[in-house]
Coordinates of C-alpha atoms in Angstrom, one line a residue:
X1443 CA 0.0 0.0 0.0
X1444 CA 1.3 3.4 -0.6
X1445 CA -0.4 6.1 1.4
X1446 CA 0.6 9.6 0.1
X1447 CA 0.1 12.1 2.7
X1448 CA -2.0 14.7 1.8
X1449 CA -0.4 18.6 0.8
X1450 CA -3.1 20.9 1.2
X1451 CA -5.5 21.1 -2.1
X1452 CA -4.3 17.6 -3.1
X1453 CA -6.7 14.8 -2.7
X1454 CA -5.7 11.3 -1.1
X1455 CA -5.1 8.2 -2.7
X1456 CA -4.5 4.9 -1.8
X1457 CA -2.1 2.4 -3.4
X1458 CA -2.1 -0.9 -2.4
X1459 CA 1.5 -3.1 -2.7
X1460 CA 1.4 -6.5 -0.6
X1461 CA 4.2 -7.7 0.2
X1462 CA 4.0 -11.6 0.5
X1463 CA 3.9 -13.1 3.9
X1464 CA 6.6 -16.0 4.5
X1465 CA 3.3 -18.5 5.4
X1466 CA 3.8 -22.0 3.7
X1467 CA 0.7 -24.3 3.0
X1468 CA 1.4 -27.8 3.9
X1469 CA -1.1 -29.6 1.3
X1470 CA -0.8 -32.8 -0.6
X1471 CA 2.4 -33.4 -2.8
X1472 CA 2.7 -30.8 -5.4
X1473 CA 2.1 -33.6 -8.4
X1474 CA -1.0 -34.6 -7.3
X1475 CA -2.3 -30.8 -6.3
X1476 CA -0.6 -28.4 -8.0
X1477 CA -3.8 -26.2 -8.9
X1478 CA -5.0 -26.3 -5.1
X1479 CA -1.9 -26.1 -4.0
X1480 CA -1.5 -22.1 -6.1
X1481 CA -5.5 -21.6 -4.9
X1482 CA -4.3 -22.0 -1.3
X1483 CA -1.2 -19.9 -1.6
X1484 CA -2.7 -17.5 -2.8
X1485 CA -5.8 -17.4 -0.3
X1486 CA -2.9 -17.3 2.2
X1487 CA -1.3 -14.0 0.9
X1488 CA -4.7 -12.6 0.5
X1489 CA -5.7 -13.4 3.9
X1490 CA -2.1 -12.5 5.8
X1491 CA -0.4 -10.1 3.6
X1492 CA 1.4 -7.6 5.3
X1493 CA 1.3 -3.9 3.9
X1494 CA 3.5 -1.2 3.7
X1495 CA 3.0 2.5 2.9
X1496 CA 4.8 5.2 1.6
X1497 CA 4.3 8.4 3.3
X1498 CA 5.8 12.0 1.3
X1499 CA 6.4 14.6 2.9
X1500 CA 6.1 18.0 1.0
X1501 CA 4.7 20.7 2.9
X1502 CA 4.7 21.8 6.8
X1503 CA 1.6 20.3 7.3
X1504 CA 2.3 17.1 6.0
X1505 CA 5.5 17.2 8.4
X1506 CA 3.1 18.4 11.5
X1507 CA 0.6 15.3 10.7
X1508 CA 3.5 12.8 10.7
X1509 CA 5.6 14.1 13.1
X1510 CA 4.6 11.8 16.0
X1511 CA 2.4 9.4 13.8
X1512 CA 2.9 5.0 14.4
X1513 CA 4.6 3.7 11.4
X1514 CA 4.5 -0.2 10.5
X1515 CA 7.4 -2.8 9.2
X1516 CA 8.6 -1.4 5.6
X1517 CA 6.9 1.5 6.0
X1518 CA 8.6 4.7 4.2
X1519 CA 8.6 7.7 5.2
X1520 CA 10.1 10.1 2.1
X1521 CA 10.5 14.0 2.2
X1522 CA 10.7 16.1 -0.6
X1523 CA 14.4 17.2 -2.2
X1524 CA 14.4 21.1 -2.1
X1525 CA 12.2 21.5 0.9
X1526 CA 12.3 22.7 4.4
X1527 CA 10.8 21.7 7.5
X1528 CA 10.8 23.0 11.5
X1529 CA 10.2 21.1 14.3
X1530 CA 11.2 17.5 15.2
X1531 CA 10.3 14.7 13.3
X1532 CA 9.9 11.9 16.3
X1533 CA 8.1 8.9 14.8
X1534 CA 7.3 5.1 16.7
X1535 CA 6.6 2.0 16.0
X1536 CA 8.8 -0.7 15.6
X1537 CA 10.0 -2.4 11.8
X1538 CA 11.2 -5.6 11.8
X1539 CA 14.4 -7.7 10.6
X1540 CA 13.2 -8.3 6.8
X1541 CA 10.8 -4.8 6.9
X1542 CA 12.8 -1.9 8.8
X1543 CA 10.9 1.6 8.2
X1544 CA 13.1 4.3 6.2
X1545 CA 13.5 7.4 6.4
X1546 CA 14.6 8.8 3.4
X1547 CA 14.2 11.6 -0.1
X1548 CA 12.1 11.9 -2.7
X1549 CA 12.7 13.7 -5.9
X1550 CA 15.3 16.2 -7.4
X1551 CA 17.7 18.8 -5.7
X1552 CA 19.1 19.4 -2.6
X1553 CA 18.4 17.5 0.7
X1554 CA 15.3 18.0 2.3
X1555 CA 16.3 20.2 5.5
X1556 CA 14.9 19.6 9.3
X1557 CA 15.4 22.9 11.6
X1558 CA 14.8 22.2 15.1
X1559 CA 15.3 25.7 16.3
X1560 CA 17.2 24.5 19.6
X1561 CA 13.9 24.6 20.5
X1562 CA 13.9 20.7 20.8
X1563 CA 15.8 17.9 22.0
X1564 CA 17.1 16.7 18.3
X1565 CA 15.7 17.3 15.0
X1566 CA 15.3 13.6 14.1
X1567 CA 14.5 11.3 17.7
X1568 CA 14.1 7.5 17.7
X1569 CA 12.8 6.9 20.4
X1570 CA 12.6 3.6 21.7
X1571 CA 12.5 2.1 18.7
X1572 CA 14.0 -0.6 16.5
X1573 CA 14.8 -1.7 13.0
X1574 CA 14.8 1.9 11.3
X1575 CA 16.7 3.1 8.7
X1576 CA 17.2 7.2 8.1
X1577 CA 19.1 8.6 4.8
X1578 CA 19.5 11.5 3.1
X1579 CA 18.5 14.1 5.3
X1580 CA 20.1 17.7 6.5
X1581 CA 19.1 18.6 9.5
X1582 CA 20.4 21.4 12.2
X1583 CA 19.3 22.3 15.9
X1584 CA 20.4 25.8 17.6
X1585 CA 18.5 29.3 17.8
X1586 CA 21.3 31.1 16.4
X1587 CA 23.1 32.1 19.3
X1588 CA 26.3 31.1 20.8
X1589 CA 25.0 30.1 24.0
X1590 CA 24.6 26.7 25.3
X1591 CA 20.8 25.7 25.1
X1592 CA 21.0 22.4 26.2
X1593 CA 21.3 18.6 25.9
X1594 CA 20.6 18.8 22.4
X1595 CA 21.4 16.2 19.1
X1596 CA 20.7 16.9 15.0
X1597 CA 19.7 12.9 14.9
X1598 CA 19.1 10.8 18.5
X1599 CA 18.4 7.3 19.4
X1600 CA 17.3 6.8 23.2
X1601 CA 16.5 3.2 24.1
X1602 CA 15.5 4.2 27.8
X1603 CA 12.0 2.1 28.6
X1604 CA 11.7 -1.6 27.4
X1605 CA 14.4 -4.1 28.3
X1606 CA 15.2 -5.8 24.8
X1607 CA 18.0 -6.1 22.4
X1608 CA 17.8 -3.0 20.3
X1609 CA 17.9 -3.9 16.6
X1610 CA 19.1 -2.7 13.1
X1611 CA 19.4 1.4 13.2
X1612 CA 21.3 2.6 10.6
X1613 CA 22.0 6.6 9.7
X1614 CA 22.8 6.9 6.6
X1615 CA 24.4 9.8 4.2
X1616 CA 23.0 12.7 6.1
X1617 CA 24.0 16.4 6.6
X1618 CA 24.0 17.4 10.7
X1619 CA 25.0 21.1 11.3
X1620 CA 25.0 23.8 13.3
X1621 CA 23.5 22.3 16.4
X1622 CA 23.6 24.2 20.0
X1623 CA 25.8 27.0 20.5
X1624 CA 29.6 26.7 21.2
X1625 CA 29.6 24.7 23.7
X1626 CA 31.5 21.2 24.8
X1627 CA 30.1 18.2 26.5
X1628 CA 30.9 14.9 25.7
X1629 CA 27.0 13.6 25.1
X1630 CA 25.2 15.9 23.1
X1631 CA 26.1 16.9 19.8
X1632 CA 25.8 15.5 16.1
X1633 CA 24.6 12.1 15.7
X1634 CA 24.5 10.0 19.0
X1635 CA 22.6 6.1 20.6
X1636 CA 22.1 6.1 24.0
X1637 CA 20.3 3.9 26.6
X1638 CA 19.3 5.1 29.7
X1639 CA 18.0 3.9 33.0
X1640 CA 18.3 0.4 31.4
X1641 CA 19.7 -2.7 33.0
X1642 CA 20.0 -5.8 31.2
X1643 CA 19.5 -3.8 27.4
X1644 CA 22.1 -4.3 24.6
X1645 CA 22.6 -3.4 21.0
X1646 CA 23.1 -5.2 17.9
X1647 CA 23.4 -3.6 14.4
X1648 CA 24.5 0.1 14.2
X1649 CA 25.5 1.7 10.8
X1650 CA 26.4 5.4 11.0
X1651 CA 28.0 6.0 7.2
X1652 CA 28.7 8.5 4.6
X1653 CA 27.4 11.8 7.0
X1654 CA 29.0 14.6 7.1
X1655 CA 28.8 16.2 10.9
X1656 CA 30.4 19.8 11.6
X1657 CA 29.8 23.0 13.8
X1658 CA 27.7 20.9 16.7
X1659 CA 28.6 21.8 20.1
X1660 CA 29.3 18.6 21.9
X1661 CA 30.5 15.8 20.2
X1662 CA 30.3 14.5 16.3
X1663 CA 28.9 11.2 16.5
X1664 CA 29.1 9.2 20.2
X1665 CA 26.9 6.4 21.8
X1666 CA 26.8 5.1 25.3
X1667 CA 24.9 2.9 27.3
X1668 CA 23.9 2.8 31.0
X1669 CA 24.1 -1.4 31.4
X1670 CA 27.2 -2.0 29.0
X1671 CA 30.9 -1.8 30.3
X1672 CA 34.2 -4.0 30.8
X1673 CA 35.5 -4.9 34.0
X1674 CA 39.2 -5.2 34.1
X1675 CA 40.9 -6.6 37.6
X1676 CA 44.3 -8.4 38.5
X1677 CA 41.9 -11.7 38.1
X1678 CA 40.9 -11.2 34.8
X1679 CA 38.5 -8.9 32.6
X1680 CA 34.6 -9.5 32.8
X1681 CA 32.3 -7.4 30.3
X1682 CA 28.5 -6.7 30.6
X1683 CA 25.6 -5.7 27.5
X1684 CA 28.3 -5.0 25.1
X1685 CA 27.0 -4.1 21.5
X1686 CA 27.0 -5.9 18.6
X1687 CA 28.0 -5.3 15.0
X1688 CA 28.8 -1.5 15.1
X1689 CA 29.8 0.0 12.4
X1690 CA 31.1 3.6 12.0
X1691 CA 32.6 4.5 8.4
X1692 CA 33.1 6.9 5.8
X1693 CA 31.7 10.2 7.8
X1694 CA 33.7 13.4 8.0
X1695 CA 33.2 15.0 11.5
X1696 CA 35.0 18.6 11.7
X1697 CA 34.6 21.1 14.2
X1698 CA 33.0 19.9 17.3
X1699 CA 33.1 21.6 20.5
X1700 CA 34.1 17.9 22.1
X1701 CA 35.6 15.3 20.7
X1702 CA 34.7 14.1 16.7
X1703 CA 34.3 10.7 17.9
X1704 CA 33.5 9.0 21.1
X1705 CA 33.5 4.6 20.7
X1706 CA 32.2 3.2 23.6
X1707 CA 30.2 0.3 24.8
X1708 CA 31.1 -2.1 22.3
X1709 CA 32.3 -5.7 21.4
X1710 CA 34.9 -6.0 17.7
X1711 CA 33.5 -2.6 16.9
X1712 CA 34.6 -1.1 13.8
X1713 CA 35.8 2.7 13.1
X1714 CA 37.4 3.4 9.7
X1715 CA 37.9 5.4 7.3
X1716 CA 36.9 8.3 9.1
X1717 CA 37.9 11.8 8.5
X1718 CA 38.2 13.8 11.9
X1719 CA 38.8 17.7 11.8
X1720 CA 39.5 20.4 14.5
X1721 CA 38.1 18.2 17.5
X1722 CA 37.4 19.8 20.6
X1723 CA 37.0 23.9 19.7
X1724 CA 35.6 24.7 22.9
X1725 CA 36.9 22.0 25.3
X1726 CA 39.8 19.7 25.2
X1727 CA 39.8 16.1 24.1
X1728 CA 41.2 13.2 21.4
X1729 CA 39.5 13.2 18.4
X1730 CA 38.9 9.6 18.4
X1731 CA 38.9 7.8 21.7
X1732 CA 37.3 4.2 23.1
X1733 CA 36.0 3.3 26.5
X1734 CA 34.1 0.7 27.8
X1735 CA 34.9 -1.7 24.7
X1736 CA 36.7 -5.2 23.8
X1737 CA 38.2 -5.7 19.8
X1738 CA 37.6 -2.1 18.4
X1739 CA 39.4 -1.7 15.1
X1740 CA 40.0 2.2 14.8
X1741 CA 41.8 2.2 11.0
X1742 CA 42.1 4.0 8.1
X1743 CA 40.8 7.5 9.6
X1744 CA 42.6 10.5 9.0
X1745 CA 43.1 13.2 11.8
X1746 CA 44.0 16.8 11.9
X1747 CA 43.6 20.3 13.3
X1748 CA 43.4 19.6 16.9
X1749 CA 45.4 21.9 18.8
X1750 CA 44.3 25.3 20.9
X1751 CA 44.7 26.0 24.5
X1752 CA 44.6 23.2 27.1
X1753 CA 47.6 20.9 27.4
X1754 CA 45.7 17.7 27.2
X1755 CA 43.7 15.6 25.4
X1756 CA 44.7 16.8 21.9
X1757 CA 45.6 13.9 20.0
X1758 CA 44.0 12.7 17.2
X1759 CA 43.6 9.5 18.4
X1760 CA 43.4 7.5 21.9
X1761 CA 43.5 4.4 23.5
X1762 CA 41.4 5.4 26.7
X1763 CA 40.5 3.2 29.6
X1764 CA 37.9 0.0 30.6
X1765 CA 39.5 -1.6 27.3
X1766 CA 40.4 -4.5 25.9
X1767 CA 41.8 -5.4 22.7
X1768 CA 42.2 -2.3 21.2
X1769 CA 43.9 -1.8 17.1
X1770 CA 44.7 1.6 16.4
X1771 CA 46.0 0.8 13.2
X1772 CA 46.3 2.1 9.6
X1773 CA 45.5 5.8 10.5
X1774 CA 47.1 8.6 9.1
X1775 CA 47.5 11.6 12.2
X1776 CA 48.8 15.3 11.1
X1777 CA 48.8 18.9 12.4
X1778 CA 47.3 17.3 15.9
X1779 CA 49.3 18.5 19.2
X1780 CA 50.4 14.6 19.3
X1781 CA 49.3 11.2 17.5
X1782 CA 48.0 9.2 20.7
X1783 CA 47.3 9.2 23.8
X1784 CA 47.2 5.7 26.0
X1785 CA 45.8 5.7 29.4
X1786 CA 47.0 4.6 31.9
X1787 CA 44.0 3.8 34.4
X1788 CA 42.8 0.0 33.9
X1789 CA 43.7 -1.1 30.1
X1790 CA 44.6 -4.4 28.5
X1791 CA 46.4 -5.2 25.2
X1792 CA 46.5 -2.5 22.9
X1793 CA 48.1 -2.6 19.3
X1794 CA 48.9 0.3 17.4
X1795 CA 50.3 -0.7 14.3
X1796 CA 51.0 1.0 10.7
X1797 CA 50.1 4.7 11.5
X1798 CA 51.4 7.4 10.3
X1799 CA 51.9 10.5 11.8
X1800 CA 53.1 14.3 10.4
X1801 CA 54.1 17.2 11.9
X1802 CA 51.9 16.3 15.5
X1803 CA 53.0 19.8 17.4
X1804 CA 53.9 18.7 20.8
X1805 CA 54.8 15.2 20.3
X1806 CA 53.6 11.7 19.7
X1807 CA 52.7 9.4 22.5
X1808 CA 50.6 11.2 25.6
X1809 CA 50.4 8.5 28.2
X1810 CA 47.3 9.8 30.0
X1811 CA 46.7 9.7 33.8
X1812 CA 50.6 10.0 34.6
X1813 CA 50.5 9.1 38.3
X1814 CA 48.2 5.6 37.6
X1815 CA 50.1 2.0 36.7
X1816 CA 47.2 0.0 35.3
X1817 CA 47.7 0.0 31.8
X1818 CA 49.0 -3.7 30.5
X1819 CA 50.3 -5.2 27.4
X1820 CA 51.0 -2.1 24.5
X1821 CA 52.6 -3.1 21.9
X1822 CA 53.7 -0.3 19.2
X1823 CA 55.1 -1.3 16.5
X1824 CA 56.2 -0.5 12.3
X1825 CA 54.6 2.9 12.9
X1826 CA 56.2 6.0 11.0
X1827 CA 56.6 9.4 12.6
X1828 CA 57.7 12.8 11.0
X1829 CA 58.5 15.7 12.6
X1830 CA 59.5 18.8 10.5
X1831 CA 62.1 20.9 11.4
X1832 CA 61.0 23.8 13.5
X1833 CA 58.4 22.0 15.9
X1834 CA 59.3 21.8 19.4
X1835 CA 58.0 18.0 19.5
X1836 CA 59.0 15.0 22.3
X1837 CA 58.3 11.6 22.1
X1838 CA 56.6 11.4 24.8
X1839 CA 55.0 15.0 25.6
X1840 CA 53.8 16.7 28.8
X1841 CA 56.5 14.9 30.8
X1842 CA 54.9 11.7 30.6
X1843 CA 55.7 8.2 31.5
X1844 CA 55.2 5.5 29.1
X1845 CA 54.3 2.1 31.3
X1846 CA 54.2 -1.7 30.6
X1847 CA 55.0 -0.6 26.5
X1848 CA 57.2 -2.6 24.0
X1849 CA 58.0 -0.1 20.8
X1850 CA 59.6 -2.2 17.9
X1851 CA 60.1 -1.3 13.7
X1852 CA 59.3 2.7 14.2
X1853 CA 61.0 4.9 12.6
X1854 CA 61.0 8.4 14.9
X1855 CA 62.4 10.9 11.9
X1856 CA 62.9 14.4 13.1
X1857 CA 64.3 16.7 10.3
X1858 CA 66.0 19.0 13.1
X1859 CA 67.0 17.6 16.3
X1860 CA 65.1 15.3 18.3
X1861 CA 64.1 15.0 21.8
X1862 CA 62.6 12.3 24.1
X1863 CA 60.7 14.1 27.1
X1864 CA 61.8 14.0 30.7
X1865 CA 61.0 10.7 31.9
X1866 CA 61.2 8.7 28.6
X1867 CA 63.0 5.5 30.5
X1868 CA 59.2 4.8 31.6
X1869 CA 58.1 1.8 33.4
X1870 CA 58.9 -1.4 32.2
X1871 CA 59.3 -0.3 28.9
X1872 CA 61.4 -1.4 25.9
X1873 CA 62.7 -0.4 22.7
X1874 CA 63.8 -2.7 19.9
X1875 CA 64.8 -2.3 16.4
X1876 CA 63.5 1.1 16.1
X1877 CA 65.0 3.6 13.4
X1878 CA 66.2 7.3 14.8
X1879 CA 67.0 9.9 12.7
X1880 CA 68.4 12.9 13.8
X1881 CA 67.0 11.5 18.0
X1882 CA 69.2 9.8 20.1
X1883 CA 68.4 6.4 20.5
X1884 CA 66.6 4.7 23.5
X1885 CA 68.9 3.4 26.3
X1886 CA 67.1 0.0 26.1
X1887 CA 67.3 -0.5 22.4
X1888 CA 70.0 -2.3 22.1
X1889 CA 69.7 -2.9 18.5
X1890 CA 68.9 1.0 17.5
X1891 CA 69.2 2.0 13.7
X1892 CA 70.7 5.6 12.9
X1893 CA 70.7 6.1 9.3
X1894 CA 68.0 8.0 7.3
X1895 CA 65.1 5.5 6.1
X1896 CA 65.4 7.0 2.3
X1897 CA 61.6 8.0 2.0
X1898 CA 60.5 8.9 -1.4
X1899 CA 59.0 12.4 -1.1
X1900 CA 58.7 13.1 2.6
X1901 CA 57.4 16.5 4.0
X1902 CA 54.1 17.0 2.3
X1903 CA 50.9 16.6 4.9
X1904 CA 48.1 16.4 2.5
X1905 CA 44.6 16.6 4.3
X1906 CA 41.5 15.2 3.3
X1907 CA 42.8 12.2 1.7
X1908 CA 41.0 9.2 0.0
X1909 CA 41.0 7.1 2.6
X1910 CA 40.2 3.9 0.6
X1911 CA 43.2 3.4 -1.1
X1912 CA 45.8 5.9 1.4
X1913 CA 47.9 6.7 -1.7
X1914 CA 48.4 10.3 -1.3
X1915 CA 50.9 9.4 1.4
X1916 CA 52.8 7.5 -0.9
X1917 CA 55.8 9.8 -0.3
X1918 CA 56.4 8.1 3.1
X1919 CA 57.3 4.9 1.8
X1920 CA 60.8 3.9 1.6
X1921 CA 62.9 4.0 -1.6
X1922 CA 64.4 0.8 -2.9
X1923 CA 68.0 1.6 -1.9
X1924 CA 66.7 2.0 1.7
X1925 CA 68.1 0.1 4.8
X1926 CA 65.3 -0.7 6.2
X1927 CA 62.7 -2.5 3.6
X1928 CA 63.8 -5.7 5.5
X1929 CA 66.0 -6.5 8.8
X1930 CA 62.7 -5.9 11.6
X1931 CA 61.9 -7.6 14.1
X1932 CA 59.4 -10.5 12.9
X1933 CA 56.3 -10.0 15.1
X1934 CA 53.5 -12.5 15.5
X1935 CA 50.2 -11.6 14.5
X1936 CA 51.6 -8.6 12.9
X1937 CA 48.7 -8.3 10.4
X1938 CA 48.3 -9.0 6.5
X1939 CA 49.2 -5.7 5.1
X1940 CA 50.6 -2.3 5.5
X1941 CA 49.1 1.1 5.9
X1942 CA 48.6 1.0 1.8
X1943 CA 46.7 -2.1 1.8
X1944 CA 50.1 -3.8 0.2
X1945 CA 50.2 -8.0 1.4
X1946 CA 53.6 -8.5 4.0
X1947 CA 55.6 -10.9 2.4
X1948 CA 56.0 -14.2 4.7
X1949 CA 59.6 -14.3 6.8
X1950 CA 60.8 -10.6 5.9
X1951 CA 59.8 -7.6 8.3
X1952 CA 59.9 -3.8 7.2
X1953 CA 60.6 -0.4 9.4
X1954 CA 57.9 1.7 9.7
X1955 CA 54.4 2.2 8.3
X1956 CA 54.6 0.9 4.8

């Protein structure tokens, strides 16, 4: 059925499209009842078919009658290209795993446009819902002024009444903007899932792709649960509600008054090819960071732009606390005050592995909470790090203390000279097989290289890269006469390829990124 809402002056008509129910008639054998056996199907779909409807949305009115309207599985909701509605659209009802409601456009031009006004809480709000499905939509929320005016979200999903495994919300290809004034806070902002005041309530299935998220106070895109979280002891590490099959990709999240990107809550979550500008204008804080999760993959994103006053919590990416498992891997980090931070309050096994990082401004590694010792198990290793000549950049920035860390195949390239940081013996930390040009080497690597890596065309710091293929950082690579395309440390697990997707050929280990 396709229901077209009603402009005003149009009439309303009524389409009818049934879609077939999955009911099977168990009759005699096909050969000897092959015309009952069609007669009774199609009784069957007659009798149980299950209907969808198209809504369109042209006009405020049609907006103001389905604002808050129940929508059924498959049901779509489309609004018209070119046009521009106020208020928040807040619809319920529930879809289902092979019928989830869409929002999405209709016709030619540009994207239909939502202005809440920061006169509500977000401009689109699920709300307790599930299997949904929103595309193609611009939408902002702020009055205009720079003031803070509240907890408020361009798009929000709140799971805070019924005790269920949420299911299937994606956000797809959308334009957030200009929401609140300029203010921080870490959840409010762009696009953001939450549960609240839940207990036993999980996740499974959350797409955010291909949006574009810039000038929201708060941060880009973030989710967070009230029952989720990982327990990490002496004994061992328990976890609770974690979510399932999250998937964060292709989005570019630029300047937020938070962080772009906040990964919590979540069980081999996925965060790539990402691009993440000027975090944090109004606050401090990483522009990618994870808590409360076990397997994230943060990969492929490119970082830049987050520096400004406040001496921590400006990297552009961060291993942060209650985690387990963590790959930063395959990232490419520039113009940031330093590449990544690692806390040091409870966290288990983290990998960072084939980055790259240019011209970070203060340094490269910010080992957060400097006084704690929990952090376990880092392993950094074949990462490349440039440092032009003229920045006053440490290894390890802030006078911080790297803990429990094993650093093996980097290559630490400062064009002028070099420095480490006041307390960069650290705590049961090693070096090995690391590359230093123009930096003194590590007291514990006792098998330090010295001579320049050869790249191909280092210096450049392009921004806003294609991300799918990494190529425009090609000059980073290392030229055929180099010392160092072979001779590293062989480490297990190391991964399949390099940061330009290239396969590691079995027995032979590289320096550096690529």
């Amino acid at each position: 059925m396709i229901v077209t809402a009603p402009s005003i002056g149009e009439a309303y008509e009524v389409n009818y499209y049934p879609m077939p129910s999955t009911k099977r008639c168990h009759n005699a054998p096909m050969h000897t009842r092959l015309p009952s056996l069609f007669a009774a199907l199609l009784t069957g779909l007659l009798a149980t078919a299950v209907y969808a409807a198209e809504h369109r949305v042209a006009t405020q009115a049609d907006f103001d009658r389905l604002k808050s309207a129940t929508f059924q599985p498959g049901d779509r909701i489309l609004f018209r290209r070119g046009r521009s509605f106020t208020g928040m659209f807040a619809p319920k009802g529930d879809g289902a795993p092979d019928a989830p409601i869409t929002i999405d456009a209709f016709g030619a031009g540009d994207l239909p446009q939502i202005h809440a006004g920061g006169q509500h809480p977000a401009a689109v709000f699920l709300h307790n819902v599930i299997h949904w499905e929103v595309r193609h939509l611009e939408v902002t929320n702020t009055d205009g002024s720079p003031d803070g005016q509240g907890n408020l979200f361009g798009i929000y999903v709140l799971a805070d009444e019924q005790e269920r495994t949420v299911e299937h919300i994606h956000i797809d290809r959308c334009f957030v903007h200009h929401v609140n004034g300029r203010v921080a806070g870490k959840r409010r902002g762009g696009i953001h899932v939450h549960m609240k005041e839940l207990e036993h309530s999980t996740f499974n299935n959350l797409r955010i792709t291909h949006n574009r998220v810039e000038h929201v106070g708060g941060v880009g895109i973030g989710n967070d649960s009230s029952c989720a979280r990982v327990h990490i002891t002496p004994d061992g590490v328990t976890t609770q509600n974690l979510w399932t099959n999250v998937y964060v990709a292709d989005n570019y999240v630029g300047h937020t008054g938070r962080n772009n990107v906040i990964a919590r809550v979540s069980k081999d979550a996925i965060y790539e090819r990402n691009t993440l500008a000027y975090s944090s204008r109004f606050s401090t804080g990483h522009s990618i960071f994870c808590f409360n999760t076990d397997g994230i993959k943060i990969q492929f994103n490119e970082a830049y732009g987050n520096i400004g006053p406040g001496s921590r919590d400006r990297g552009g990416f961060d291993a942060d606390y209650n985690c387990v498992h963590t790959f930063i891997q395959y990232n490419y980090s520039h113009d940031n005050q330093w590449f990544c931070g690692i806390m040091k309050r409870p966290n288990r096994h983290v990998v960072i592995r084939y980055n790259l990082s240019v011209n970070d401004r203060d340094g490269i590694y910010f080992y957060g909470f400097n006084s704690r010792q929990q952090a376990d198990d880092i392993h950094i290793y074949n990462n490349t790090h440039y440092v032009a000549r003229g920045l006053d950049a440490v290894v390890f920035p802030e006078r911080r203390t790297p803990l429990n860390s094993r650093f093996e195949n980097n290559i630490f390239y400062f064009q002028g000279e070099g420095g480490w940081g006041p307390r960069a013996e650290g705590i049961n930390t090693t070096f090995r097989n690391n590359v230093y040009h123009r930096l003194t080497p590590h007291p514990t690597d006792d098998q330090a290289r010295t001579t320049s890596p050869h790249f191909v065309d280092p210096g450049q710091a392009p921004t806003n890269i294609d991300l799918t293929t990494m190529q425009a950082l090609v000059g980073y690579r290392l030229k055929p006469d180099s010392p160092y395309r072979q001779g590293g440390t062989l480490i297990e697990g190391r991964g399949a390829h390099n940061l330009l997707k290239e396969s590691l050929p079995p027995g032979v280990s590289a320096y550096g990124a690529f």
